[in-house]
mmCIF file of C-alpha atoms in Angstrom:
data_model
loop_
_atom_site.group_PDB
_atom_site.id
_atom_site.type_symbol
_atom_site.label_atom_id
_atom_site.label_comp_id
_atom_site.label_asym_id
_atom_site.label_seq_id
_atom_site.Cartn_x
_atom_site.Cartn_y
_atom_site.Cartn_z
ATOM 1 C CA UNK Z 180 135.281 107.932 106.720
ATOM 2 C CA UNK Z 181 131.588 108.588 107.434
ATOM 3 C CA UNK Z 182 128.952 105.915 107.790
ATOM 4 C CA UNK Z 183 127.127 105.701 104.476
ATOM 5 C CA UNK Z 184 123.860 103.808 104.459
ATOM 6 C CA UNK Z 185 122.516 105.201 101.206
ATOM 7 C CA UNK Z 186 119.042 106.485 100.503
ATOM 8 C CA UNK Z 187 117.910 103.389 98.661
ATOM 9 C CA UNK Z 188 119.829 100.885 100.778
ATOM 10 C CA UNK Z 189 118.249 97.487 101.175
ATOM 11 C CA UNK Z 190 117.508 97.162 104.895
ATOM 12 C CA UNK Z 191 117.972 93.408 104.647
ATOM 13 C CA UNK Z 192 121.656 93.937 103.888
ATOM 14 C CA UNK Z 193 122.242 96.244 106.856
ATOM 15 C CA UNK Z 194 123.720 95.218 110.176
ATOM 16 C CA UNK Z 195 121.086 94.687 112.872
ATOM 17 C CA UNK Z 196 121.850 97.957 114.680
ATOM 18 C CA UNK Z 197 121.337 99.953 111.451
ATOM 19 C CA UNK Z 198 118.070 98.130 110.695
ATOM 20 C CA UNK Z 199 116.912 98.933 114.236
ATOM 21 C CA UNK Z 200 117.860 102.604 113.837
ATOM 22 C CA UNK Z 201 116.081 102.784 110.477
ATOM 23 C CA UNK Z 202 112.986 101.204 112.000
ATOM 24 C CA UNK Z 203 113.029 103.737 114.871
ATOM 25 C CA UNK Z 204 112.955 106.519 112.282
ATOM 26 C CA UNK Z 205 110.042 104.882 110.450
ATOM 27 C CA UNK Z 206 108.137 104.332 113.705
ATOM 28 C CA UNK Z 207 108.662 107.966 114.710
ATOM 29 C CA UNK Z 208 107.338 109.037 111.302
ATOM 30 C CA UNK Z 209 104.265 106.809 111.774
ATOM 31 C CA UNK Z 210 103.634 108.378 115.189
ATOM 32 C CA UNK Z 211 103.969 111.893 113.782
ATOM 33 C CA UNK Z 212 101.416 111.173 111.024
ATOM 34 C CA UNK Z 213 98.931 109.878 113.594
ATOM 35 C CA UNK Z 214 99.061 113.226 115.397
ATOM 36 C CA UNK Z 215 99.180 115.805 112.598
ATOM 37 C CA UNK Z 216 98.910 116.456 108.884
ATOM 38 C CA UNK Z 217 101.888 115.480 106.736
ATOM 39 C CA UNK Z 218 102.545 119.079 105.684
ATOM 40 C CA UNK Z 219 103.007 120.137 109.324
ATOM 41 C CA UNK Z 220 105.470 117.391 110.210
ATOM 42 C CA UNK Z 221 109.057 118.562 110.529
ATOM 43 C CA UNK Z 222 111.805 116.110 109.711
ATOM 44 C CA UNK Z 223 113.858 117.454 112.624
ATOM 45 C CA UNK Z 224 111.065 116.414 115.008
ATOM 46 C CA UNK Z 225 111.114 112.897 113.604
ATOM 47 C CA UNK Z 226 114.888 112.714 114.072
ATOM 48 C CA UNK Z 227 114.509 113.891 117.667
ATOM 49 C CA UNK Z 228 111.723 111.360 118.366
ATOM 50 C CA UNK Z 229 113.830 108.573 116.850
ATOM 51 C CA UNK Z 230 116.836 109.707 118.912
ATOM 52 C CA UNK Z 231 119.057 110.164 115.871
ATOM 53 C CA UNK Z 232 120.894 113.160 114.451
ATOM 54 C CA UNK Z 233 119.252 114.818 111.453
ATOM 55 C CA UNK Z 234 122.279 113.946 109.306
ATOM 56 C CA UNK Z 235 121.906 110.295 110.322
ATOM 57 C CA UNK Z 236 118.257 110.292 109.268
ATOM 58 C CA UNK Z 237 119.288 111.549 105.828
ATOM 59 C CA UNK Z 238 121.752 108.657 105.478
ATOM 60 C CA UNK Z 239 118.734 106.337 105.507
ATOM 61 C CA UNK Z 240 116.214 108.456 103.596
ATOM 62 C CA UNK Z 241 116.968 110.956 100.841
ATOM 63 C CA UNK Z 242 114.113 113.271 101.819
ATOM 64 C CA UNK Z 243 111.014 113.621 103.974
ATOM 65 C CA UNK Z 244 109.058 112.421 100.946
ATOM 66 C CA UNK Z 245 111.220 109.298 100.664
ATOM 67 C CA UNK Z 246 110.745 108.533 104.360
ATOM 68 C CA UNK Z 247 106.984 108.880 104.039
ATOM 69 C CA UNK Z 248 106.845 106.782 100.873
ATOM 70 C CA UNK Z 249 108.453 104.002 102.924
ATOM 71 C CA UNK Z 250 105.963 104.672 105.746
ATOM 72 C CA UNK Z 251 103.101 104.369 103.253
ATOM 73 C CA UNK Z 252 104.507 101.072 101.938
ATOM 74 C CA UNK Z 253 104.924 99.663 105.462
ATOM 75 C CA UNK Z 254 101.401 100.738 106.393
ATOM 76 C CA UNK Z 255 100.006 98.993 103.292
ATOM 77 C CA UNK Z 256 101.999 95.831 104.090
ATOM 78 C CA UNK Z 257 100.863 95.821 107.722
ATOM 79 C CA UNK Z 258 97.249 96.309 106.702
ATOM 80 C CA UNK Z 259 97.513 93.491 104.145
ATOM 81 C CA UNK Z 260 98.967 91.086 106.731
ATOM 82 C CA UNK Z 261 96.375 91.999 109.365
ATOM 83 C CA UNK Z 262 93.493 91.078 107.065
ATOM 84 C CA UNK Z 263 95.039 87.970 105.526
ATOM 85 C CA UNK Z 264 92.485 85.179 105.364
ATOM 86 C CA UNK Z 265 91.854 82.156 103.164
ATOM 87 C CA UNK Z 266 90.651 83.352 99.750
ATOM 88 C CA UNK Z 267 87.176 82.319 98.594
ATOM 89 C CA UNK Z 268 86.938 80.000 95.619
ATOM 90 C CA UNK Z 269 85.803 82.658 93.155
ATOM 91 C CA UNK Z 270 88.388 84.993 91.663
ATOM 92 C CA UNK Z 271 85.735 87.700 91.329
ATOM 93 C CA UNK Z 272 84.932 87.404 95.025
ATOM 94 C CA UNK Z 273 88.656 87.701 95.815
ATOM 95 C CA UNK Z 274 88.822 90.881 93.706
ATOM 96 C CA UNK Z 275 85.725 92.208 95.477
ATOM 97 C CA UNK Z 276 87.167 91.479 98.930
ATOM 98 C CA UNK Z 277 90.533 92.967 97.966
ATOM 99 C CA UNK Z 278 89.164 96.273 96.616
ATOM 100 C CA UNK Z 279 86.766 96.648 99.557
ATOM 101 C CA UNK Z 280 89.653 96.051 101.957
ATOM 102 C CA UNK Z 281 91.690 98.784 100.255
ATOM 103 C CA UNK Z 282 88.775 101.230 100.406
ATOM 104 C CA UNK Z 283 88.112 100.372 104.062
ATOM 105 C CA UNK Z 284 91.776 100.770 105.005
ATOM 106 C CA UNK Z 285 91.841 104.282 103.549
ATOM 107 C CA UNK Z 286 88.474 105.028 105.169
ATOM 108 C CA UNK Z 287 89.970 104.178 108.575
ATOM 109 C CA UNK Z 288 93.183 106.126 107.872
ATOM 110 C CA UNK Z 289 92.427 108.882 105.334
ATOM 111 C CA UNK Z 290 95.747 110.569 106.144
ATOM 112 C CA UNK Z 291 97.479 107.730 104.248
ATOM 113 C CA UNK Z 292 95.378 108.350 101.160
ATOM 114 C CA UNK Z 293 96.181 112.071 101.347
ATOM 115 C CA UNK Z 294 99.844 111.185 101.770
ATOM 116 C CA UNK Z 295 99.690 108.989 98.667
ATOM 117 C CA UNK Z 296 98.175 111.852 96.655
ATOM 118 C CA UNK Z 297 100.825 114.320 97.865
ATOM 119 C CA UNK Z 298 103.702 111.958 97.152
ATOM 120 C CA UNK Z 299 102.512 111.340 93.584
ATOM 121 C CA UNK Z 300 103.787 114.843 92.728
ATOM 122 C CA UNK Z 301 107.283 114.165 94.061
ATOM 123 C CA UNK Z 302 110.214 114.341 91.663
ATOM 124 C CA UNK Z 303 112.350 112.212 94.020
ATOM 125 C CA UNK Z 304 113.180 108.967 92.150
ATOM 126 C CA UNK Z 305 113.242 107.051 95.462
ATOM 127 C CA UNK Z 306 109.636 108.109 96.100
ATOM 128 C CA UNK Z 307 108.522 107.256 92.593
ATOM 129 C CA UNK Z 308 110.116 103.800 92.843
ATOM 130 C CA UNK Z 309 108.307 103.028 96.105
ATOM 131 C CA UNK Z 310 104.943 104.288 94.808
ATOM 132 C CA UNK Z 311 105.328 102.442 91.510
ATOM 133 C CA UNK Z 312 105.963 99.240 93.436
ATOM 134 C CA UNK Z 313 102.872 99.760 95.588
ATOM 135 C CA UNK Z 314 100.610 100.399 92.614
ATOM 136 C CA UNK Z 315 102.062 97.526 90.612
ATOM 137 C CA UNK Z 316 101.562 95.103 93.490
ATOM 138 C CA UNK Z 317 97.901 96.090 93.952
ATOM 139 C CA UNK Z 318 97.207 95.781 90.220
ATOM 140 C CA UNK Z 319 99.037 92.437 90.020
ATOM 141 C CA UNK Z 320 96.961 90.967 92.851
ATOM 142 C CA UNK Z 321 93.727 92.222 91.293
ATOM 143 C CA UNK Z 322 94.809 90.870 87.898
ATOM 144 C CA UNK Z 323 95.458 87.441 89.414
ATOM 145 C CA UNK Z 324 91.939 87.515 90.897
ATOM 146 C CA UNK Z 325 90.398 88.410 87.526
ATOM 147 C CA UNK Z 326 92.514 85.796 85.759
ATOM 148 C CA UNK Z 327 91.313 83.124 88.211
ATOM 149 C CA UNK Z 328 87.753 84.141 87.324
ATOM 150 C CA UNK Z 329 88.449 83.646 83.624
ATOM 151 C CA UNK Z 330 88.068 87.330 82.771
ATOM 152 C CA UNK Z 331 89.560 88.226 79.396
ATOM 153 C CA UNK Z 332 92.425 90.739 79.640
ATOM 154 C CA UNK Z 333 92.712 90.553 83.440
ATOM 155 C CA UNK Z 334 95.475 93.190 83.579
ATOM 156 C CA UNK Z 335 93.163 95.707 81.914
ATOM 157 C CA UNK Z 336 90.346 94.877 84.330
ATOM 158 C CA UNK Z 337 92.740 95.284 87.260
ATOM 159 C CA UNK Z 338 94.064 98.620 85.977
ATOM 160 C CA UNK Z 339 90.538 99.961 85.478
ATOM 161 C CA UNK Z 340 89.329 98.804 88.908
ATOM 162 C CA UNK Z 341 92.430 100.252 90.566
ATOM 163 C CA UNK Z 342 91.927 103.599 88.777
ATOM 164 C CA UNK Z 343 88.216 103.638 89.609
ATOM 165 C CA UNK Z 344 88.926 102.941 93.272
ATOM 166 C CA UNK Z 345 91.516 105.727 93.349
ATOM 167 C CA UNK Z 346 89.150 108.225 91.747
ATOM 168 C CA UNK Z 347 86.261 107.323 94.042
ATOM 169 C CA UNK Z 348 88.488 107.482 97.124
ATOM 170 C CA UNK Z 349 89.637 110.947 96.080
ATOM 171 C CA UNK Z 350 85.985 112.052 96.047
ATOM 172 C CA UNK Z 351 85.374 110.367 99.389
ATOM 173 C CA UNK Z 352 88.433 111.712 101.206
ATOM 174 C CA UNK Z 353 88.501 115.215 99.733
ATOM 175 C CA UNK Z 354 84.917 115.947 98.738
ATOM 176 C CA UNK Z 355 82.752 114.048 101.212
ATOM 177 C CA UNK Z 356 81.317 111.425 98.857
ATOM 178 C CA UNK Z 357 79.851 108.736 101.129
ATOM 179 C CA UNK Z 358 82.187 105.766 101.343
ATOM 180 C CA UNK Z 359 79.139 103.534 100.866
ATOM 181 C CA UNK Z 360 78.937 104.947 97.312
ATOM 182 C CA UNK Z 361 82.563 104.043 96.718
ATOM 183 C CA UNK Z 362 81.876 100.471 97.853
ATOM 184 C CA UNK Z 363 78.713 100.311 95.735
ATOM 185 C CA UNK Z 364 80.428 101.520 92.575
ATOM 186 C CA UNK Z 365 83.432 99.183 92.815
ATOM 187 C CA UNK Z 366 80.943 96.344 93.293
ATOM 188 C CA UNK Z 367 79.031 97.559 90.252
ATOM 189 C CA UNK Z 368 82.233 97.549 88.185
ATOM 190 C CA UNK Z 369 83.012 93.963 89.208
ATOM 191 C CA UNK Z 370 79.428 92.886 88.464
ATOM 192 C CA UNK Z 371 79.590 94.492 84.996
ATOM 193 C CA UNK Z 372 83.021 93.043 84.294
ATOM 194 C CA UNK Z 373 81.857 89.597 85.349
ATOM 195 C CA UNK Z 374 80.195 89.421 81.926
ATOM 196 C CA UNK Z 375 83.716 89.232 80.444
ATOM 197 C CA UNK Z 376 84.421 85.926 82.183
ATOM 198 C CA UNK Z 377 84.580 82.884 79.921
#
């Protein structure tokens, strides 16, 4: 009987040695993305760097896209934890800080924004589940900030700010729009939306 981890396996339910192996694969994928574009990365090179057989890698991740969706999620979680600080009193200021932090994170690591764009086209349900969770979490946090500020329909405000940030970052990363313009326009959105607070 072969070892079967499963593509969508919950790492928390794995034995420690399997969690460690999975993490080695993820770390090797991180390292590869730091050195080259996603499209040039070969899954066999990641397996070699992680010191696992290619078949073993596929027991943990259904595809290269699935592996990199998990990498993107871990990167977002690490970035969020690194910048954790006490929130200011104003919900609008929390939303402002949060969206600026997201923009700045992608400014520092544009390869992760490009990865996000590429993975959006994936038909792999594992990838779509990871990306949906990432987007939902960002919108939920923004919505809680708008709700704390008394903004009517905070989920709508969060969805619009999230979409605006995504669109502006696309122009920044792919078309050279100055990132200062991205920061200015998300601020402008928050300032305009502040009029919806009760």
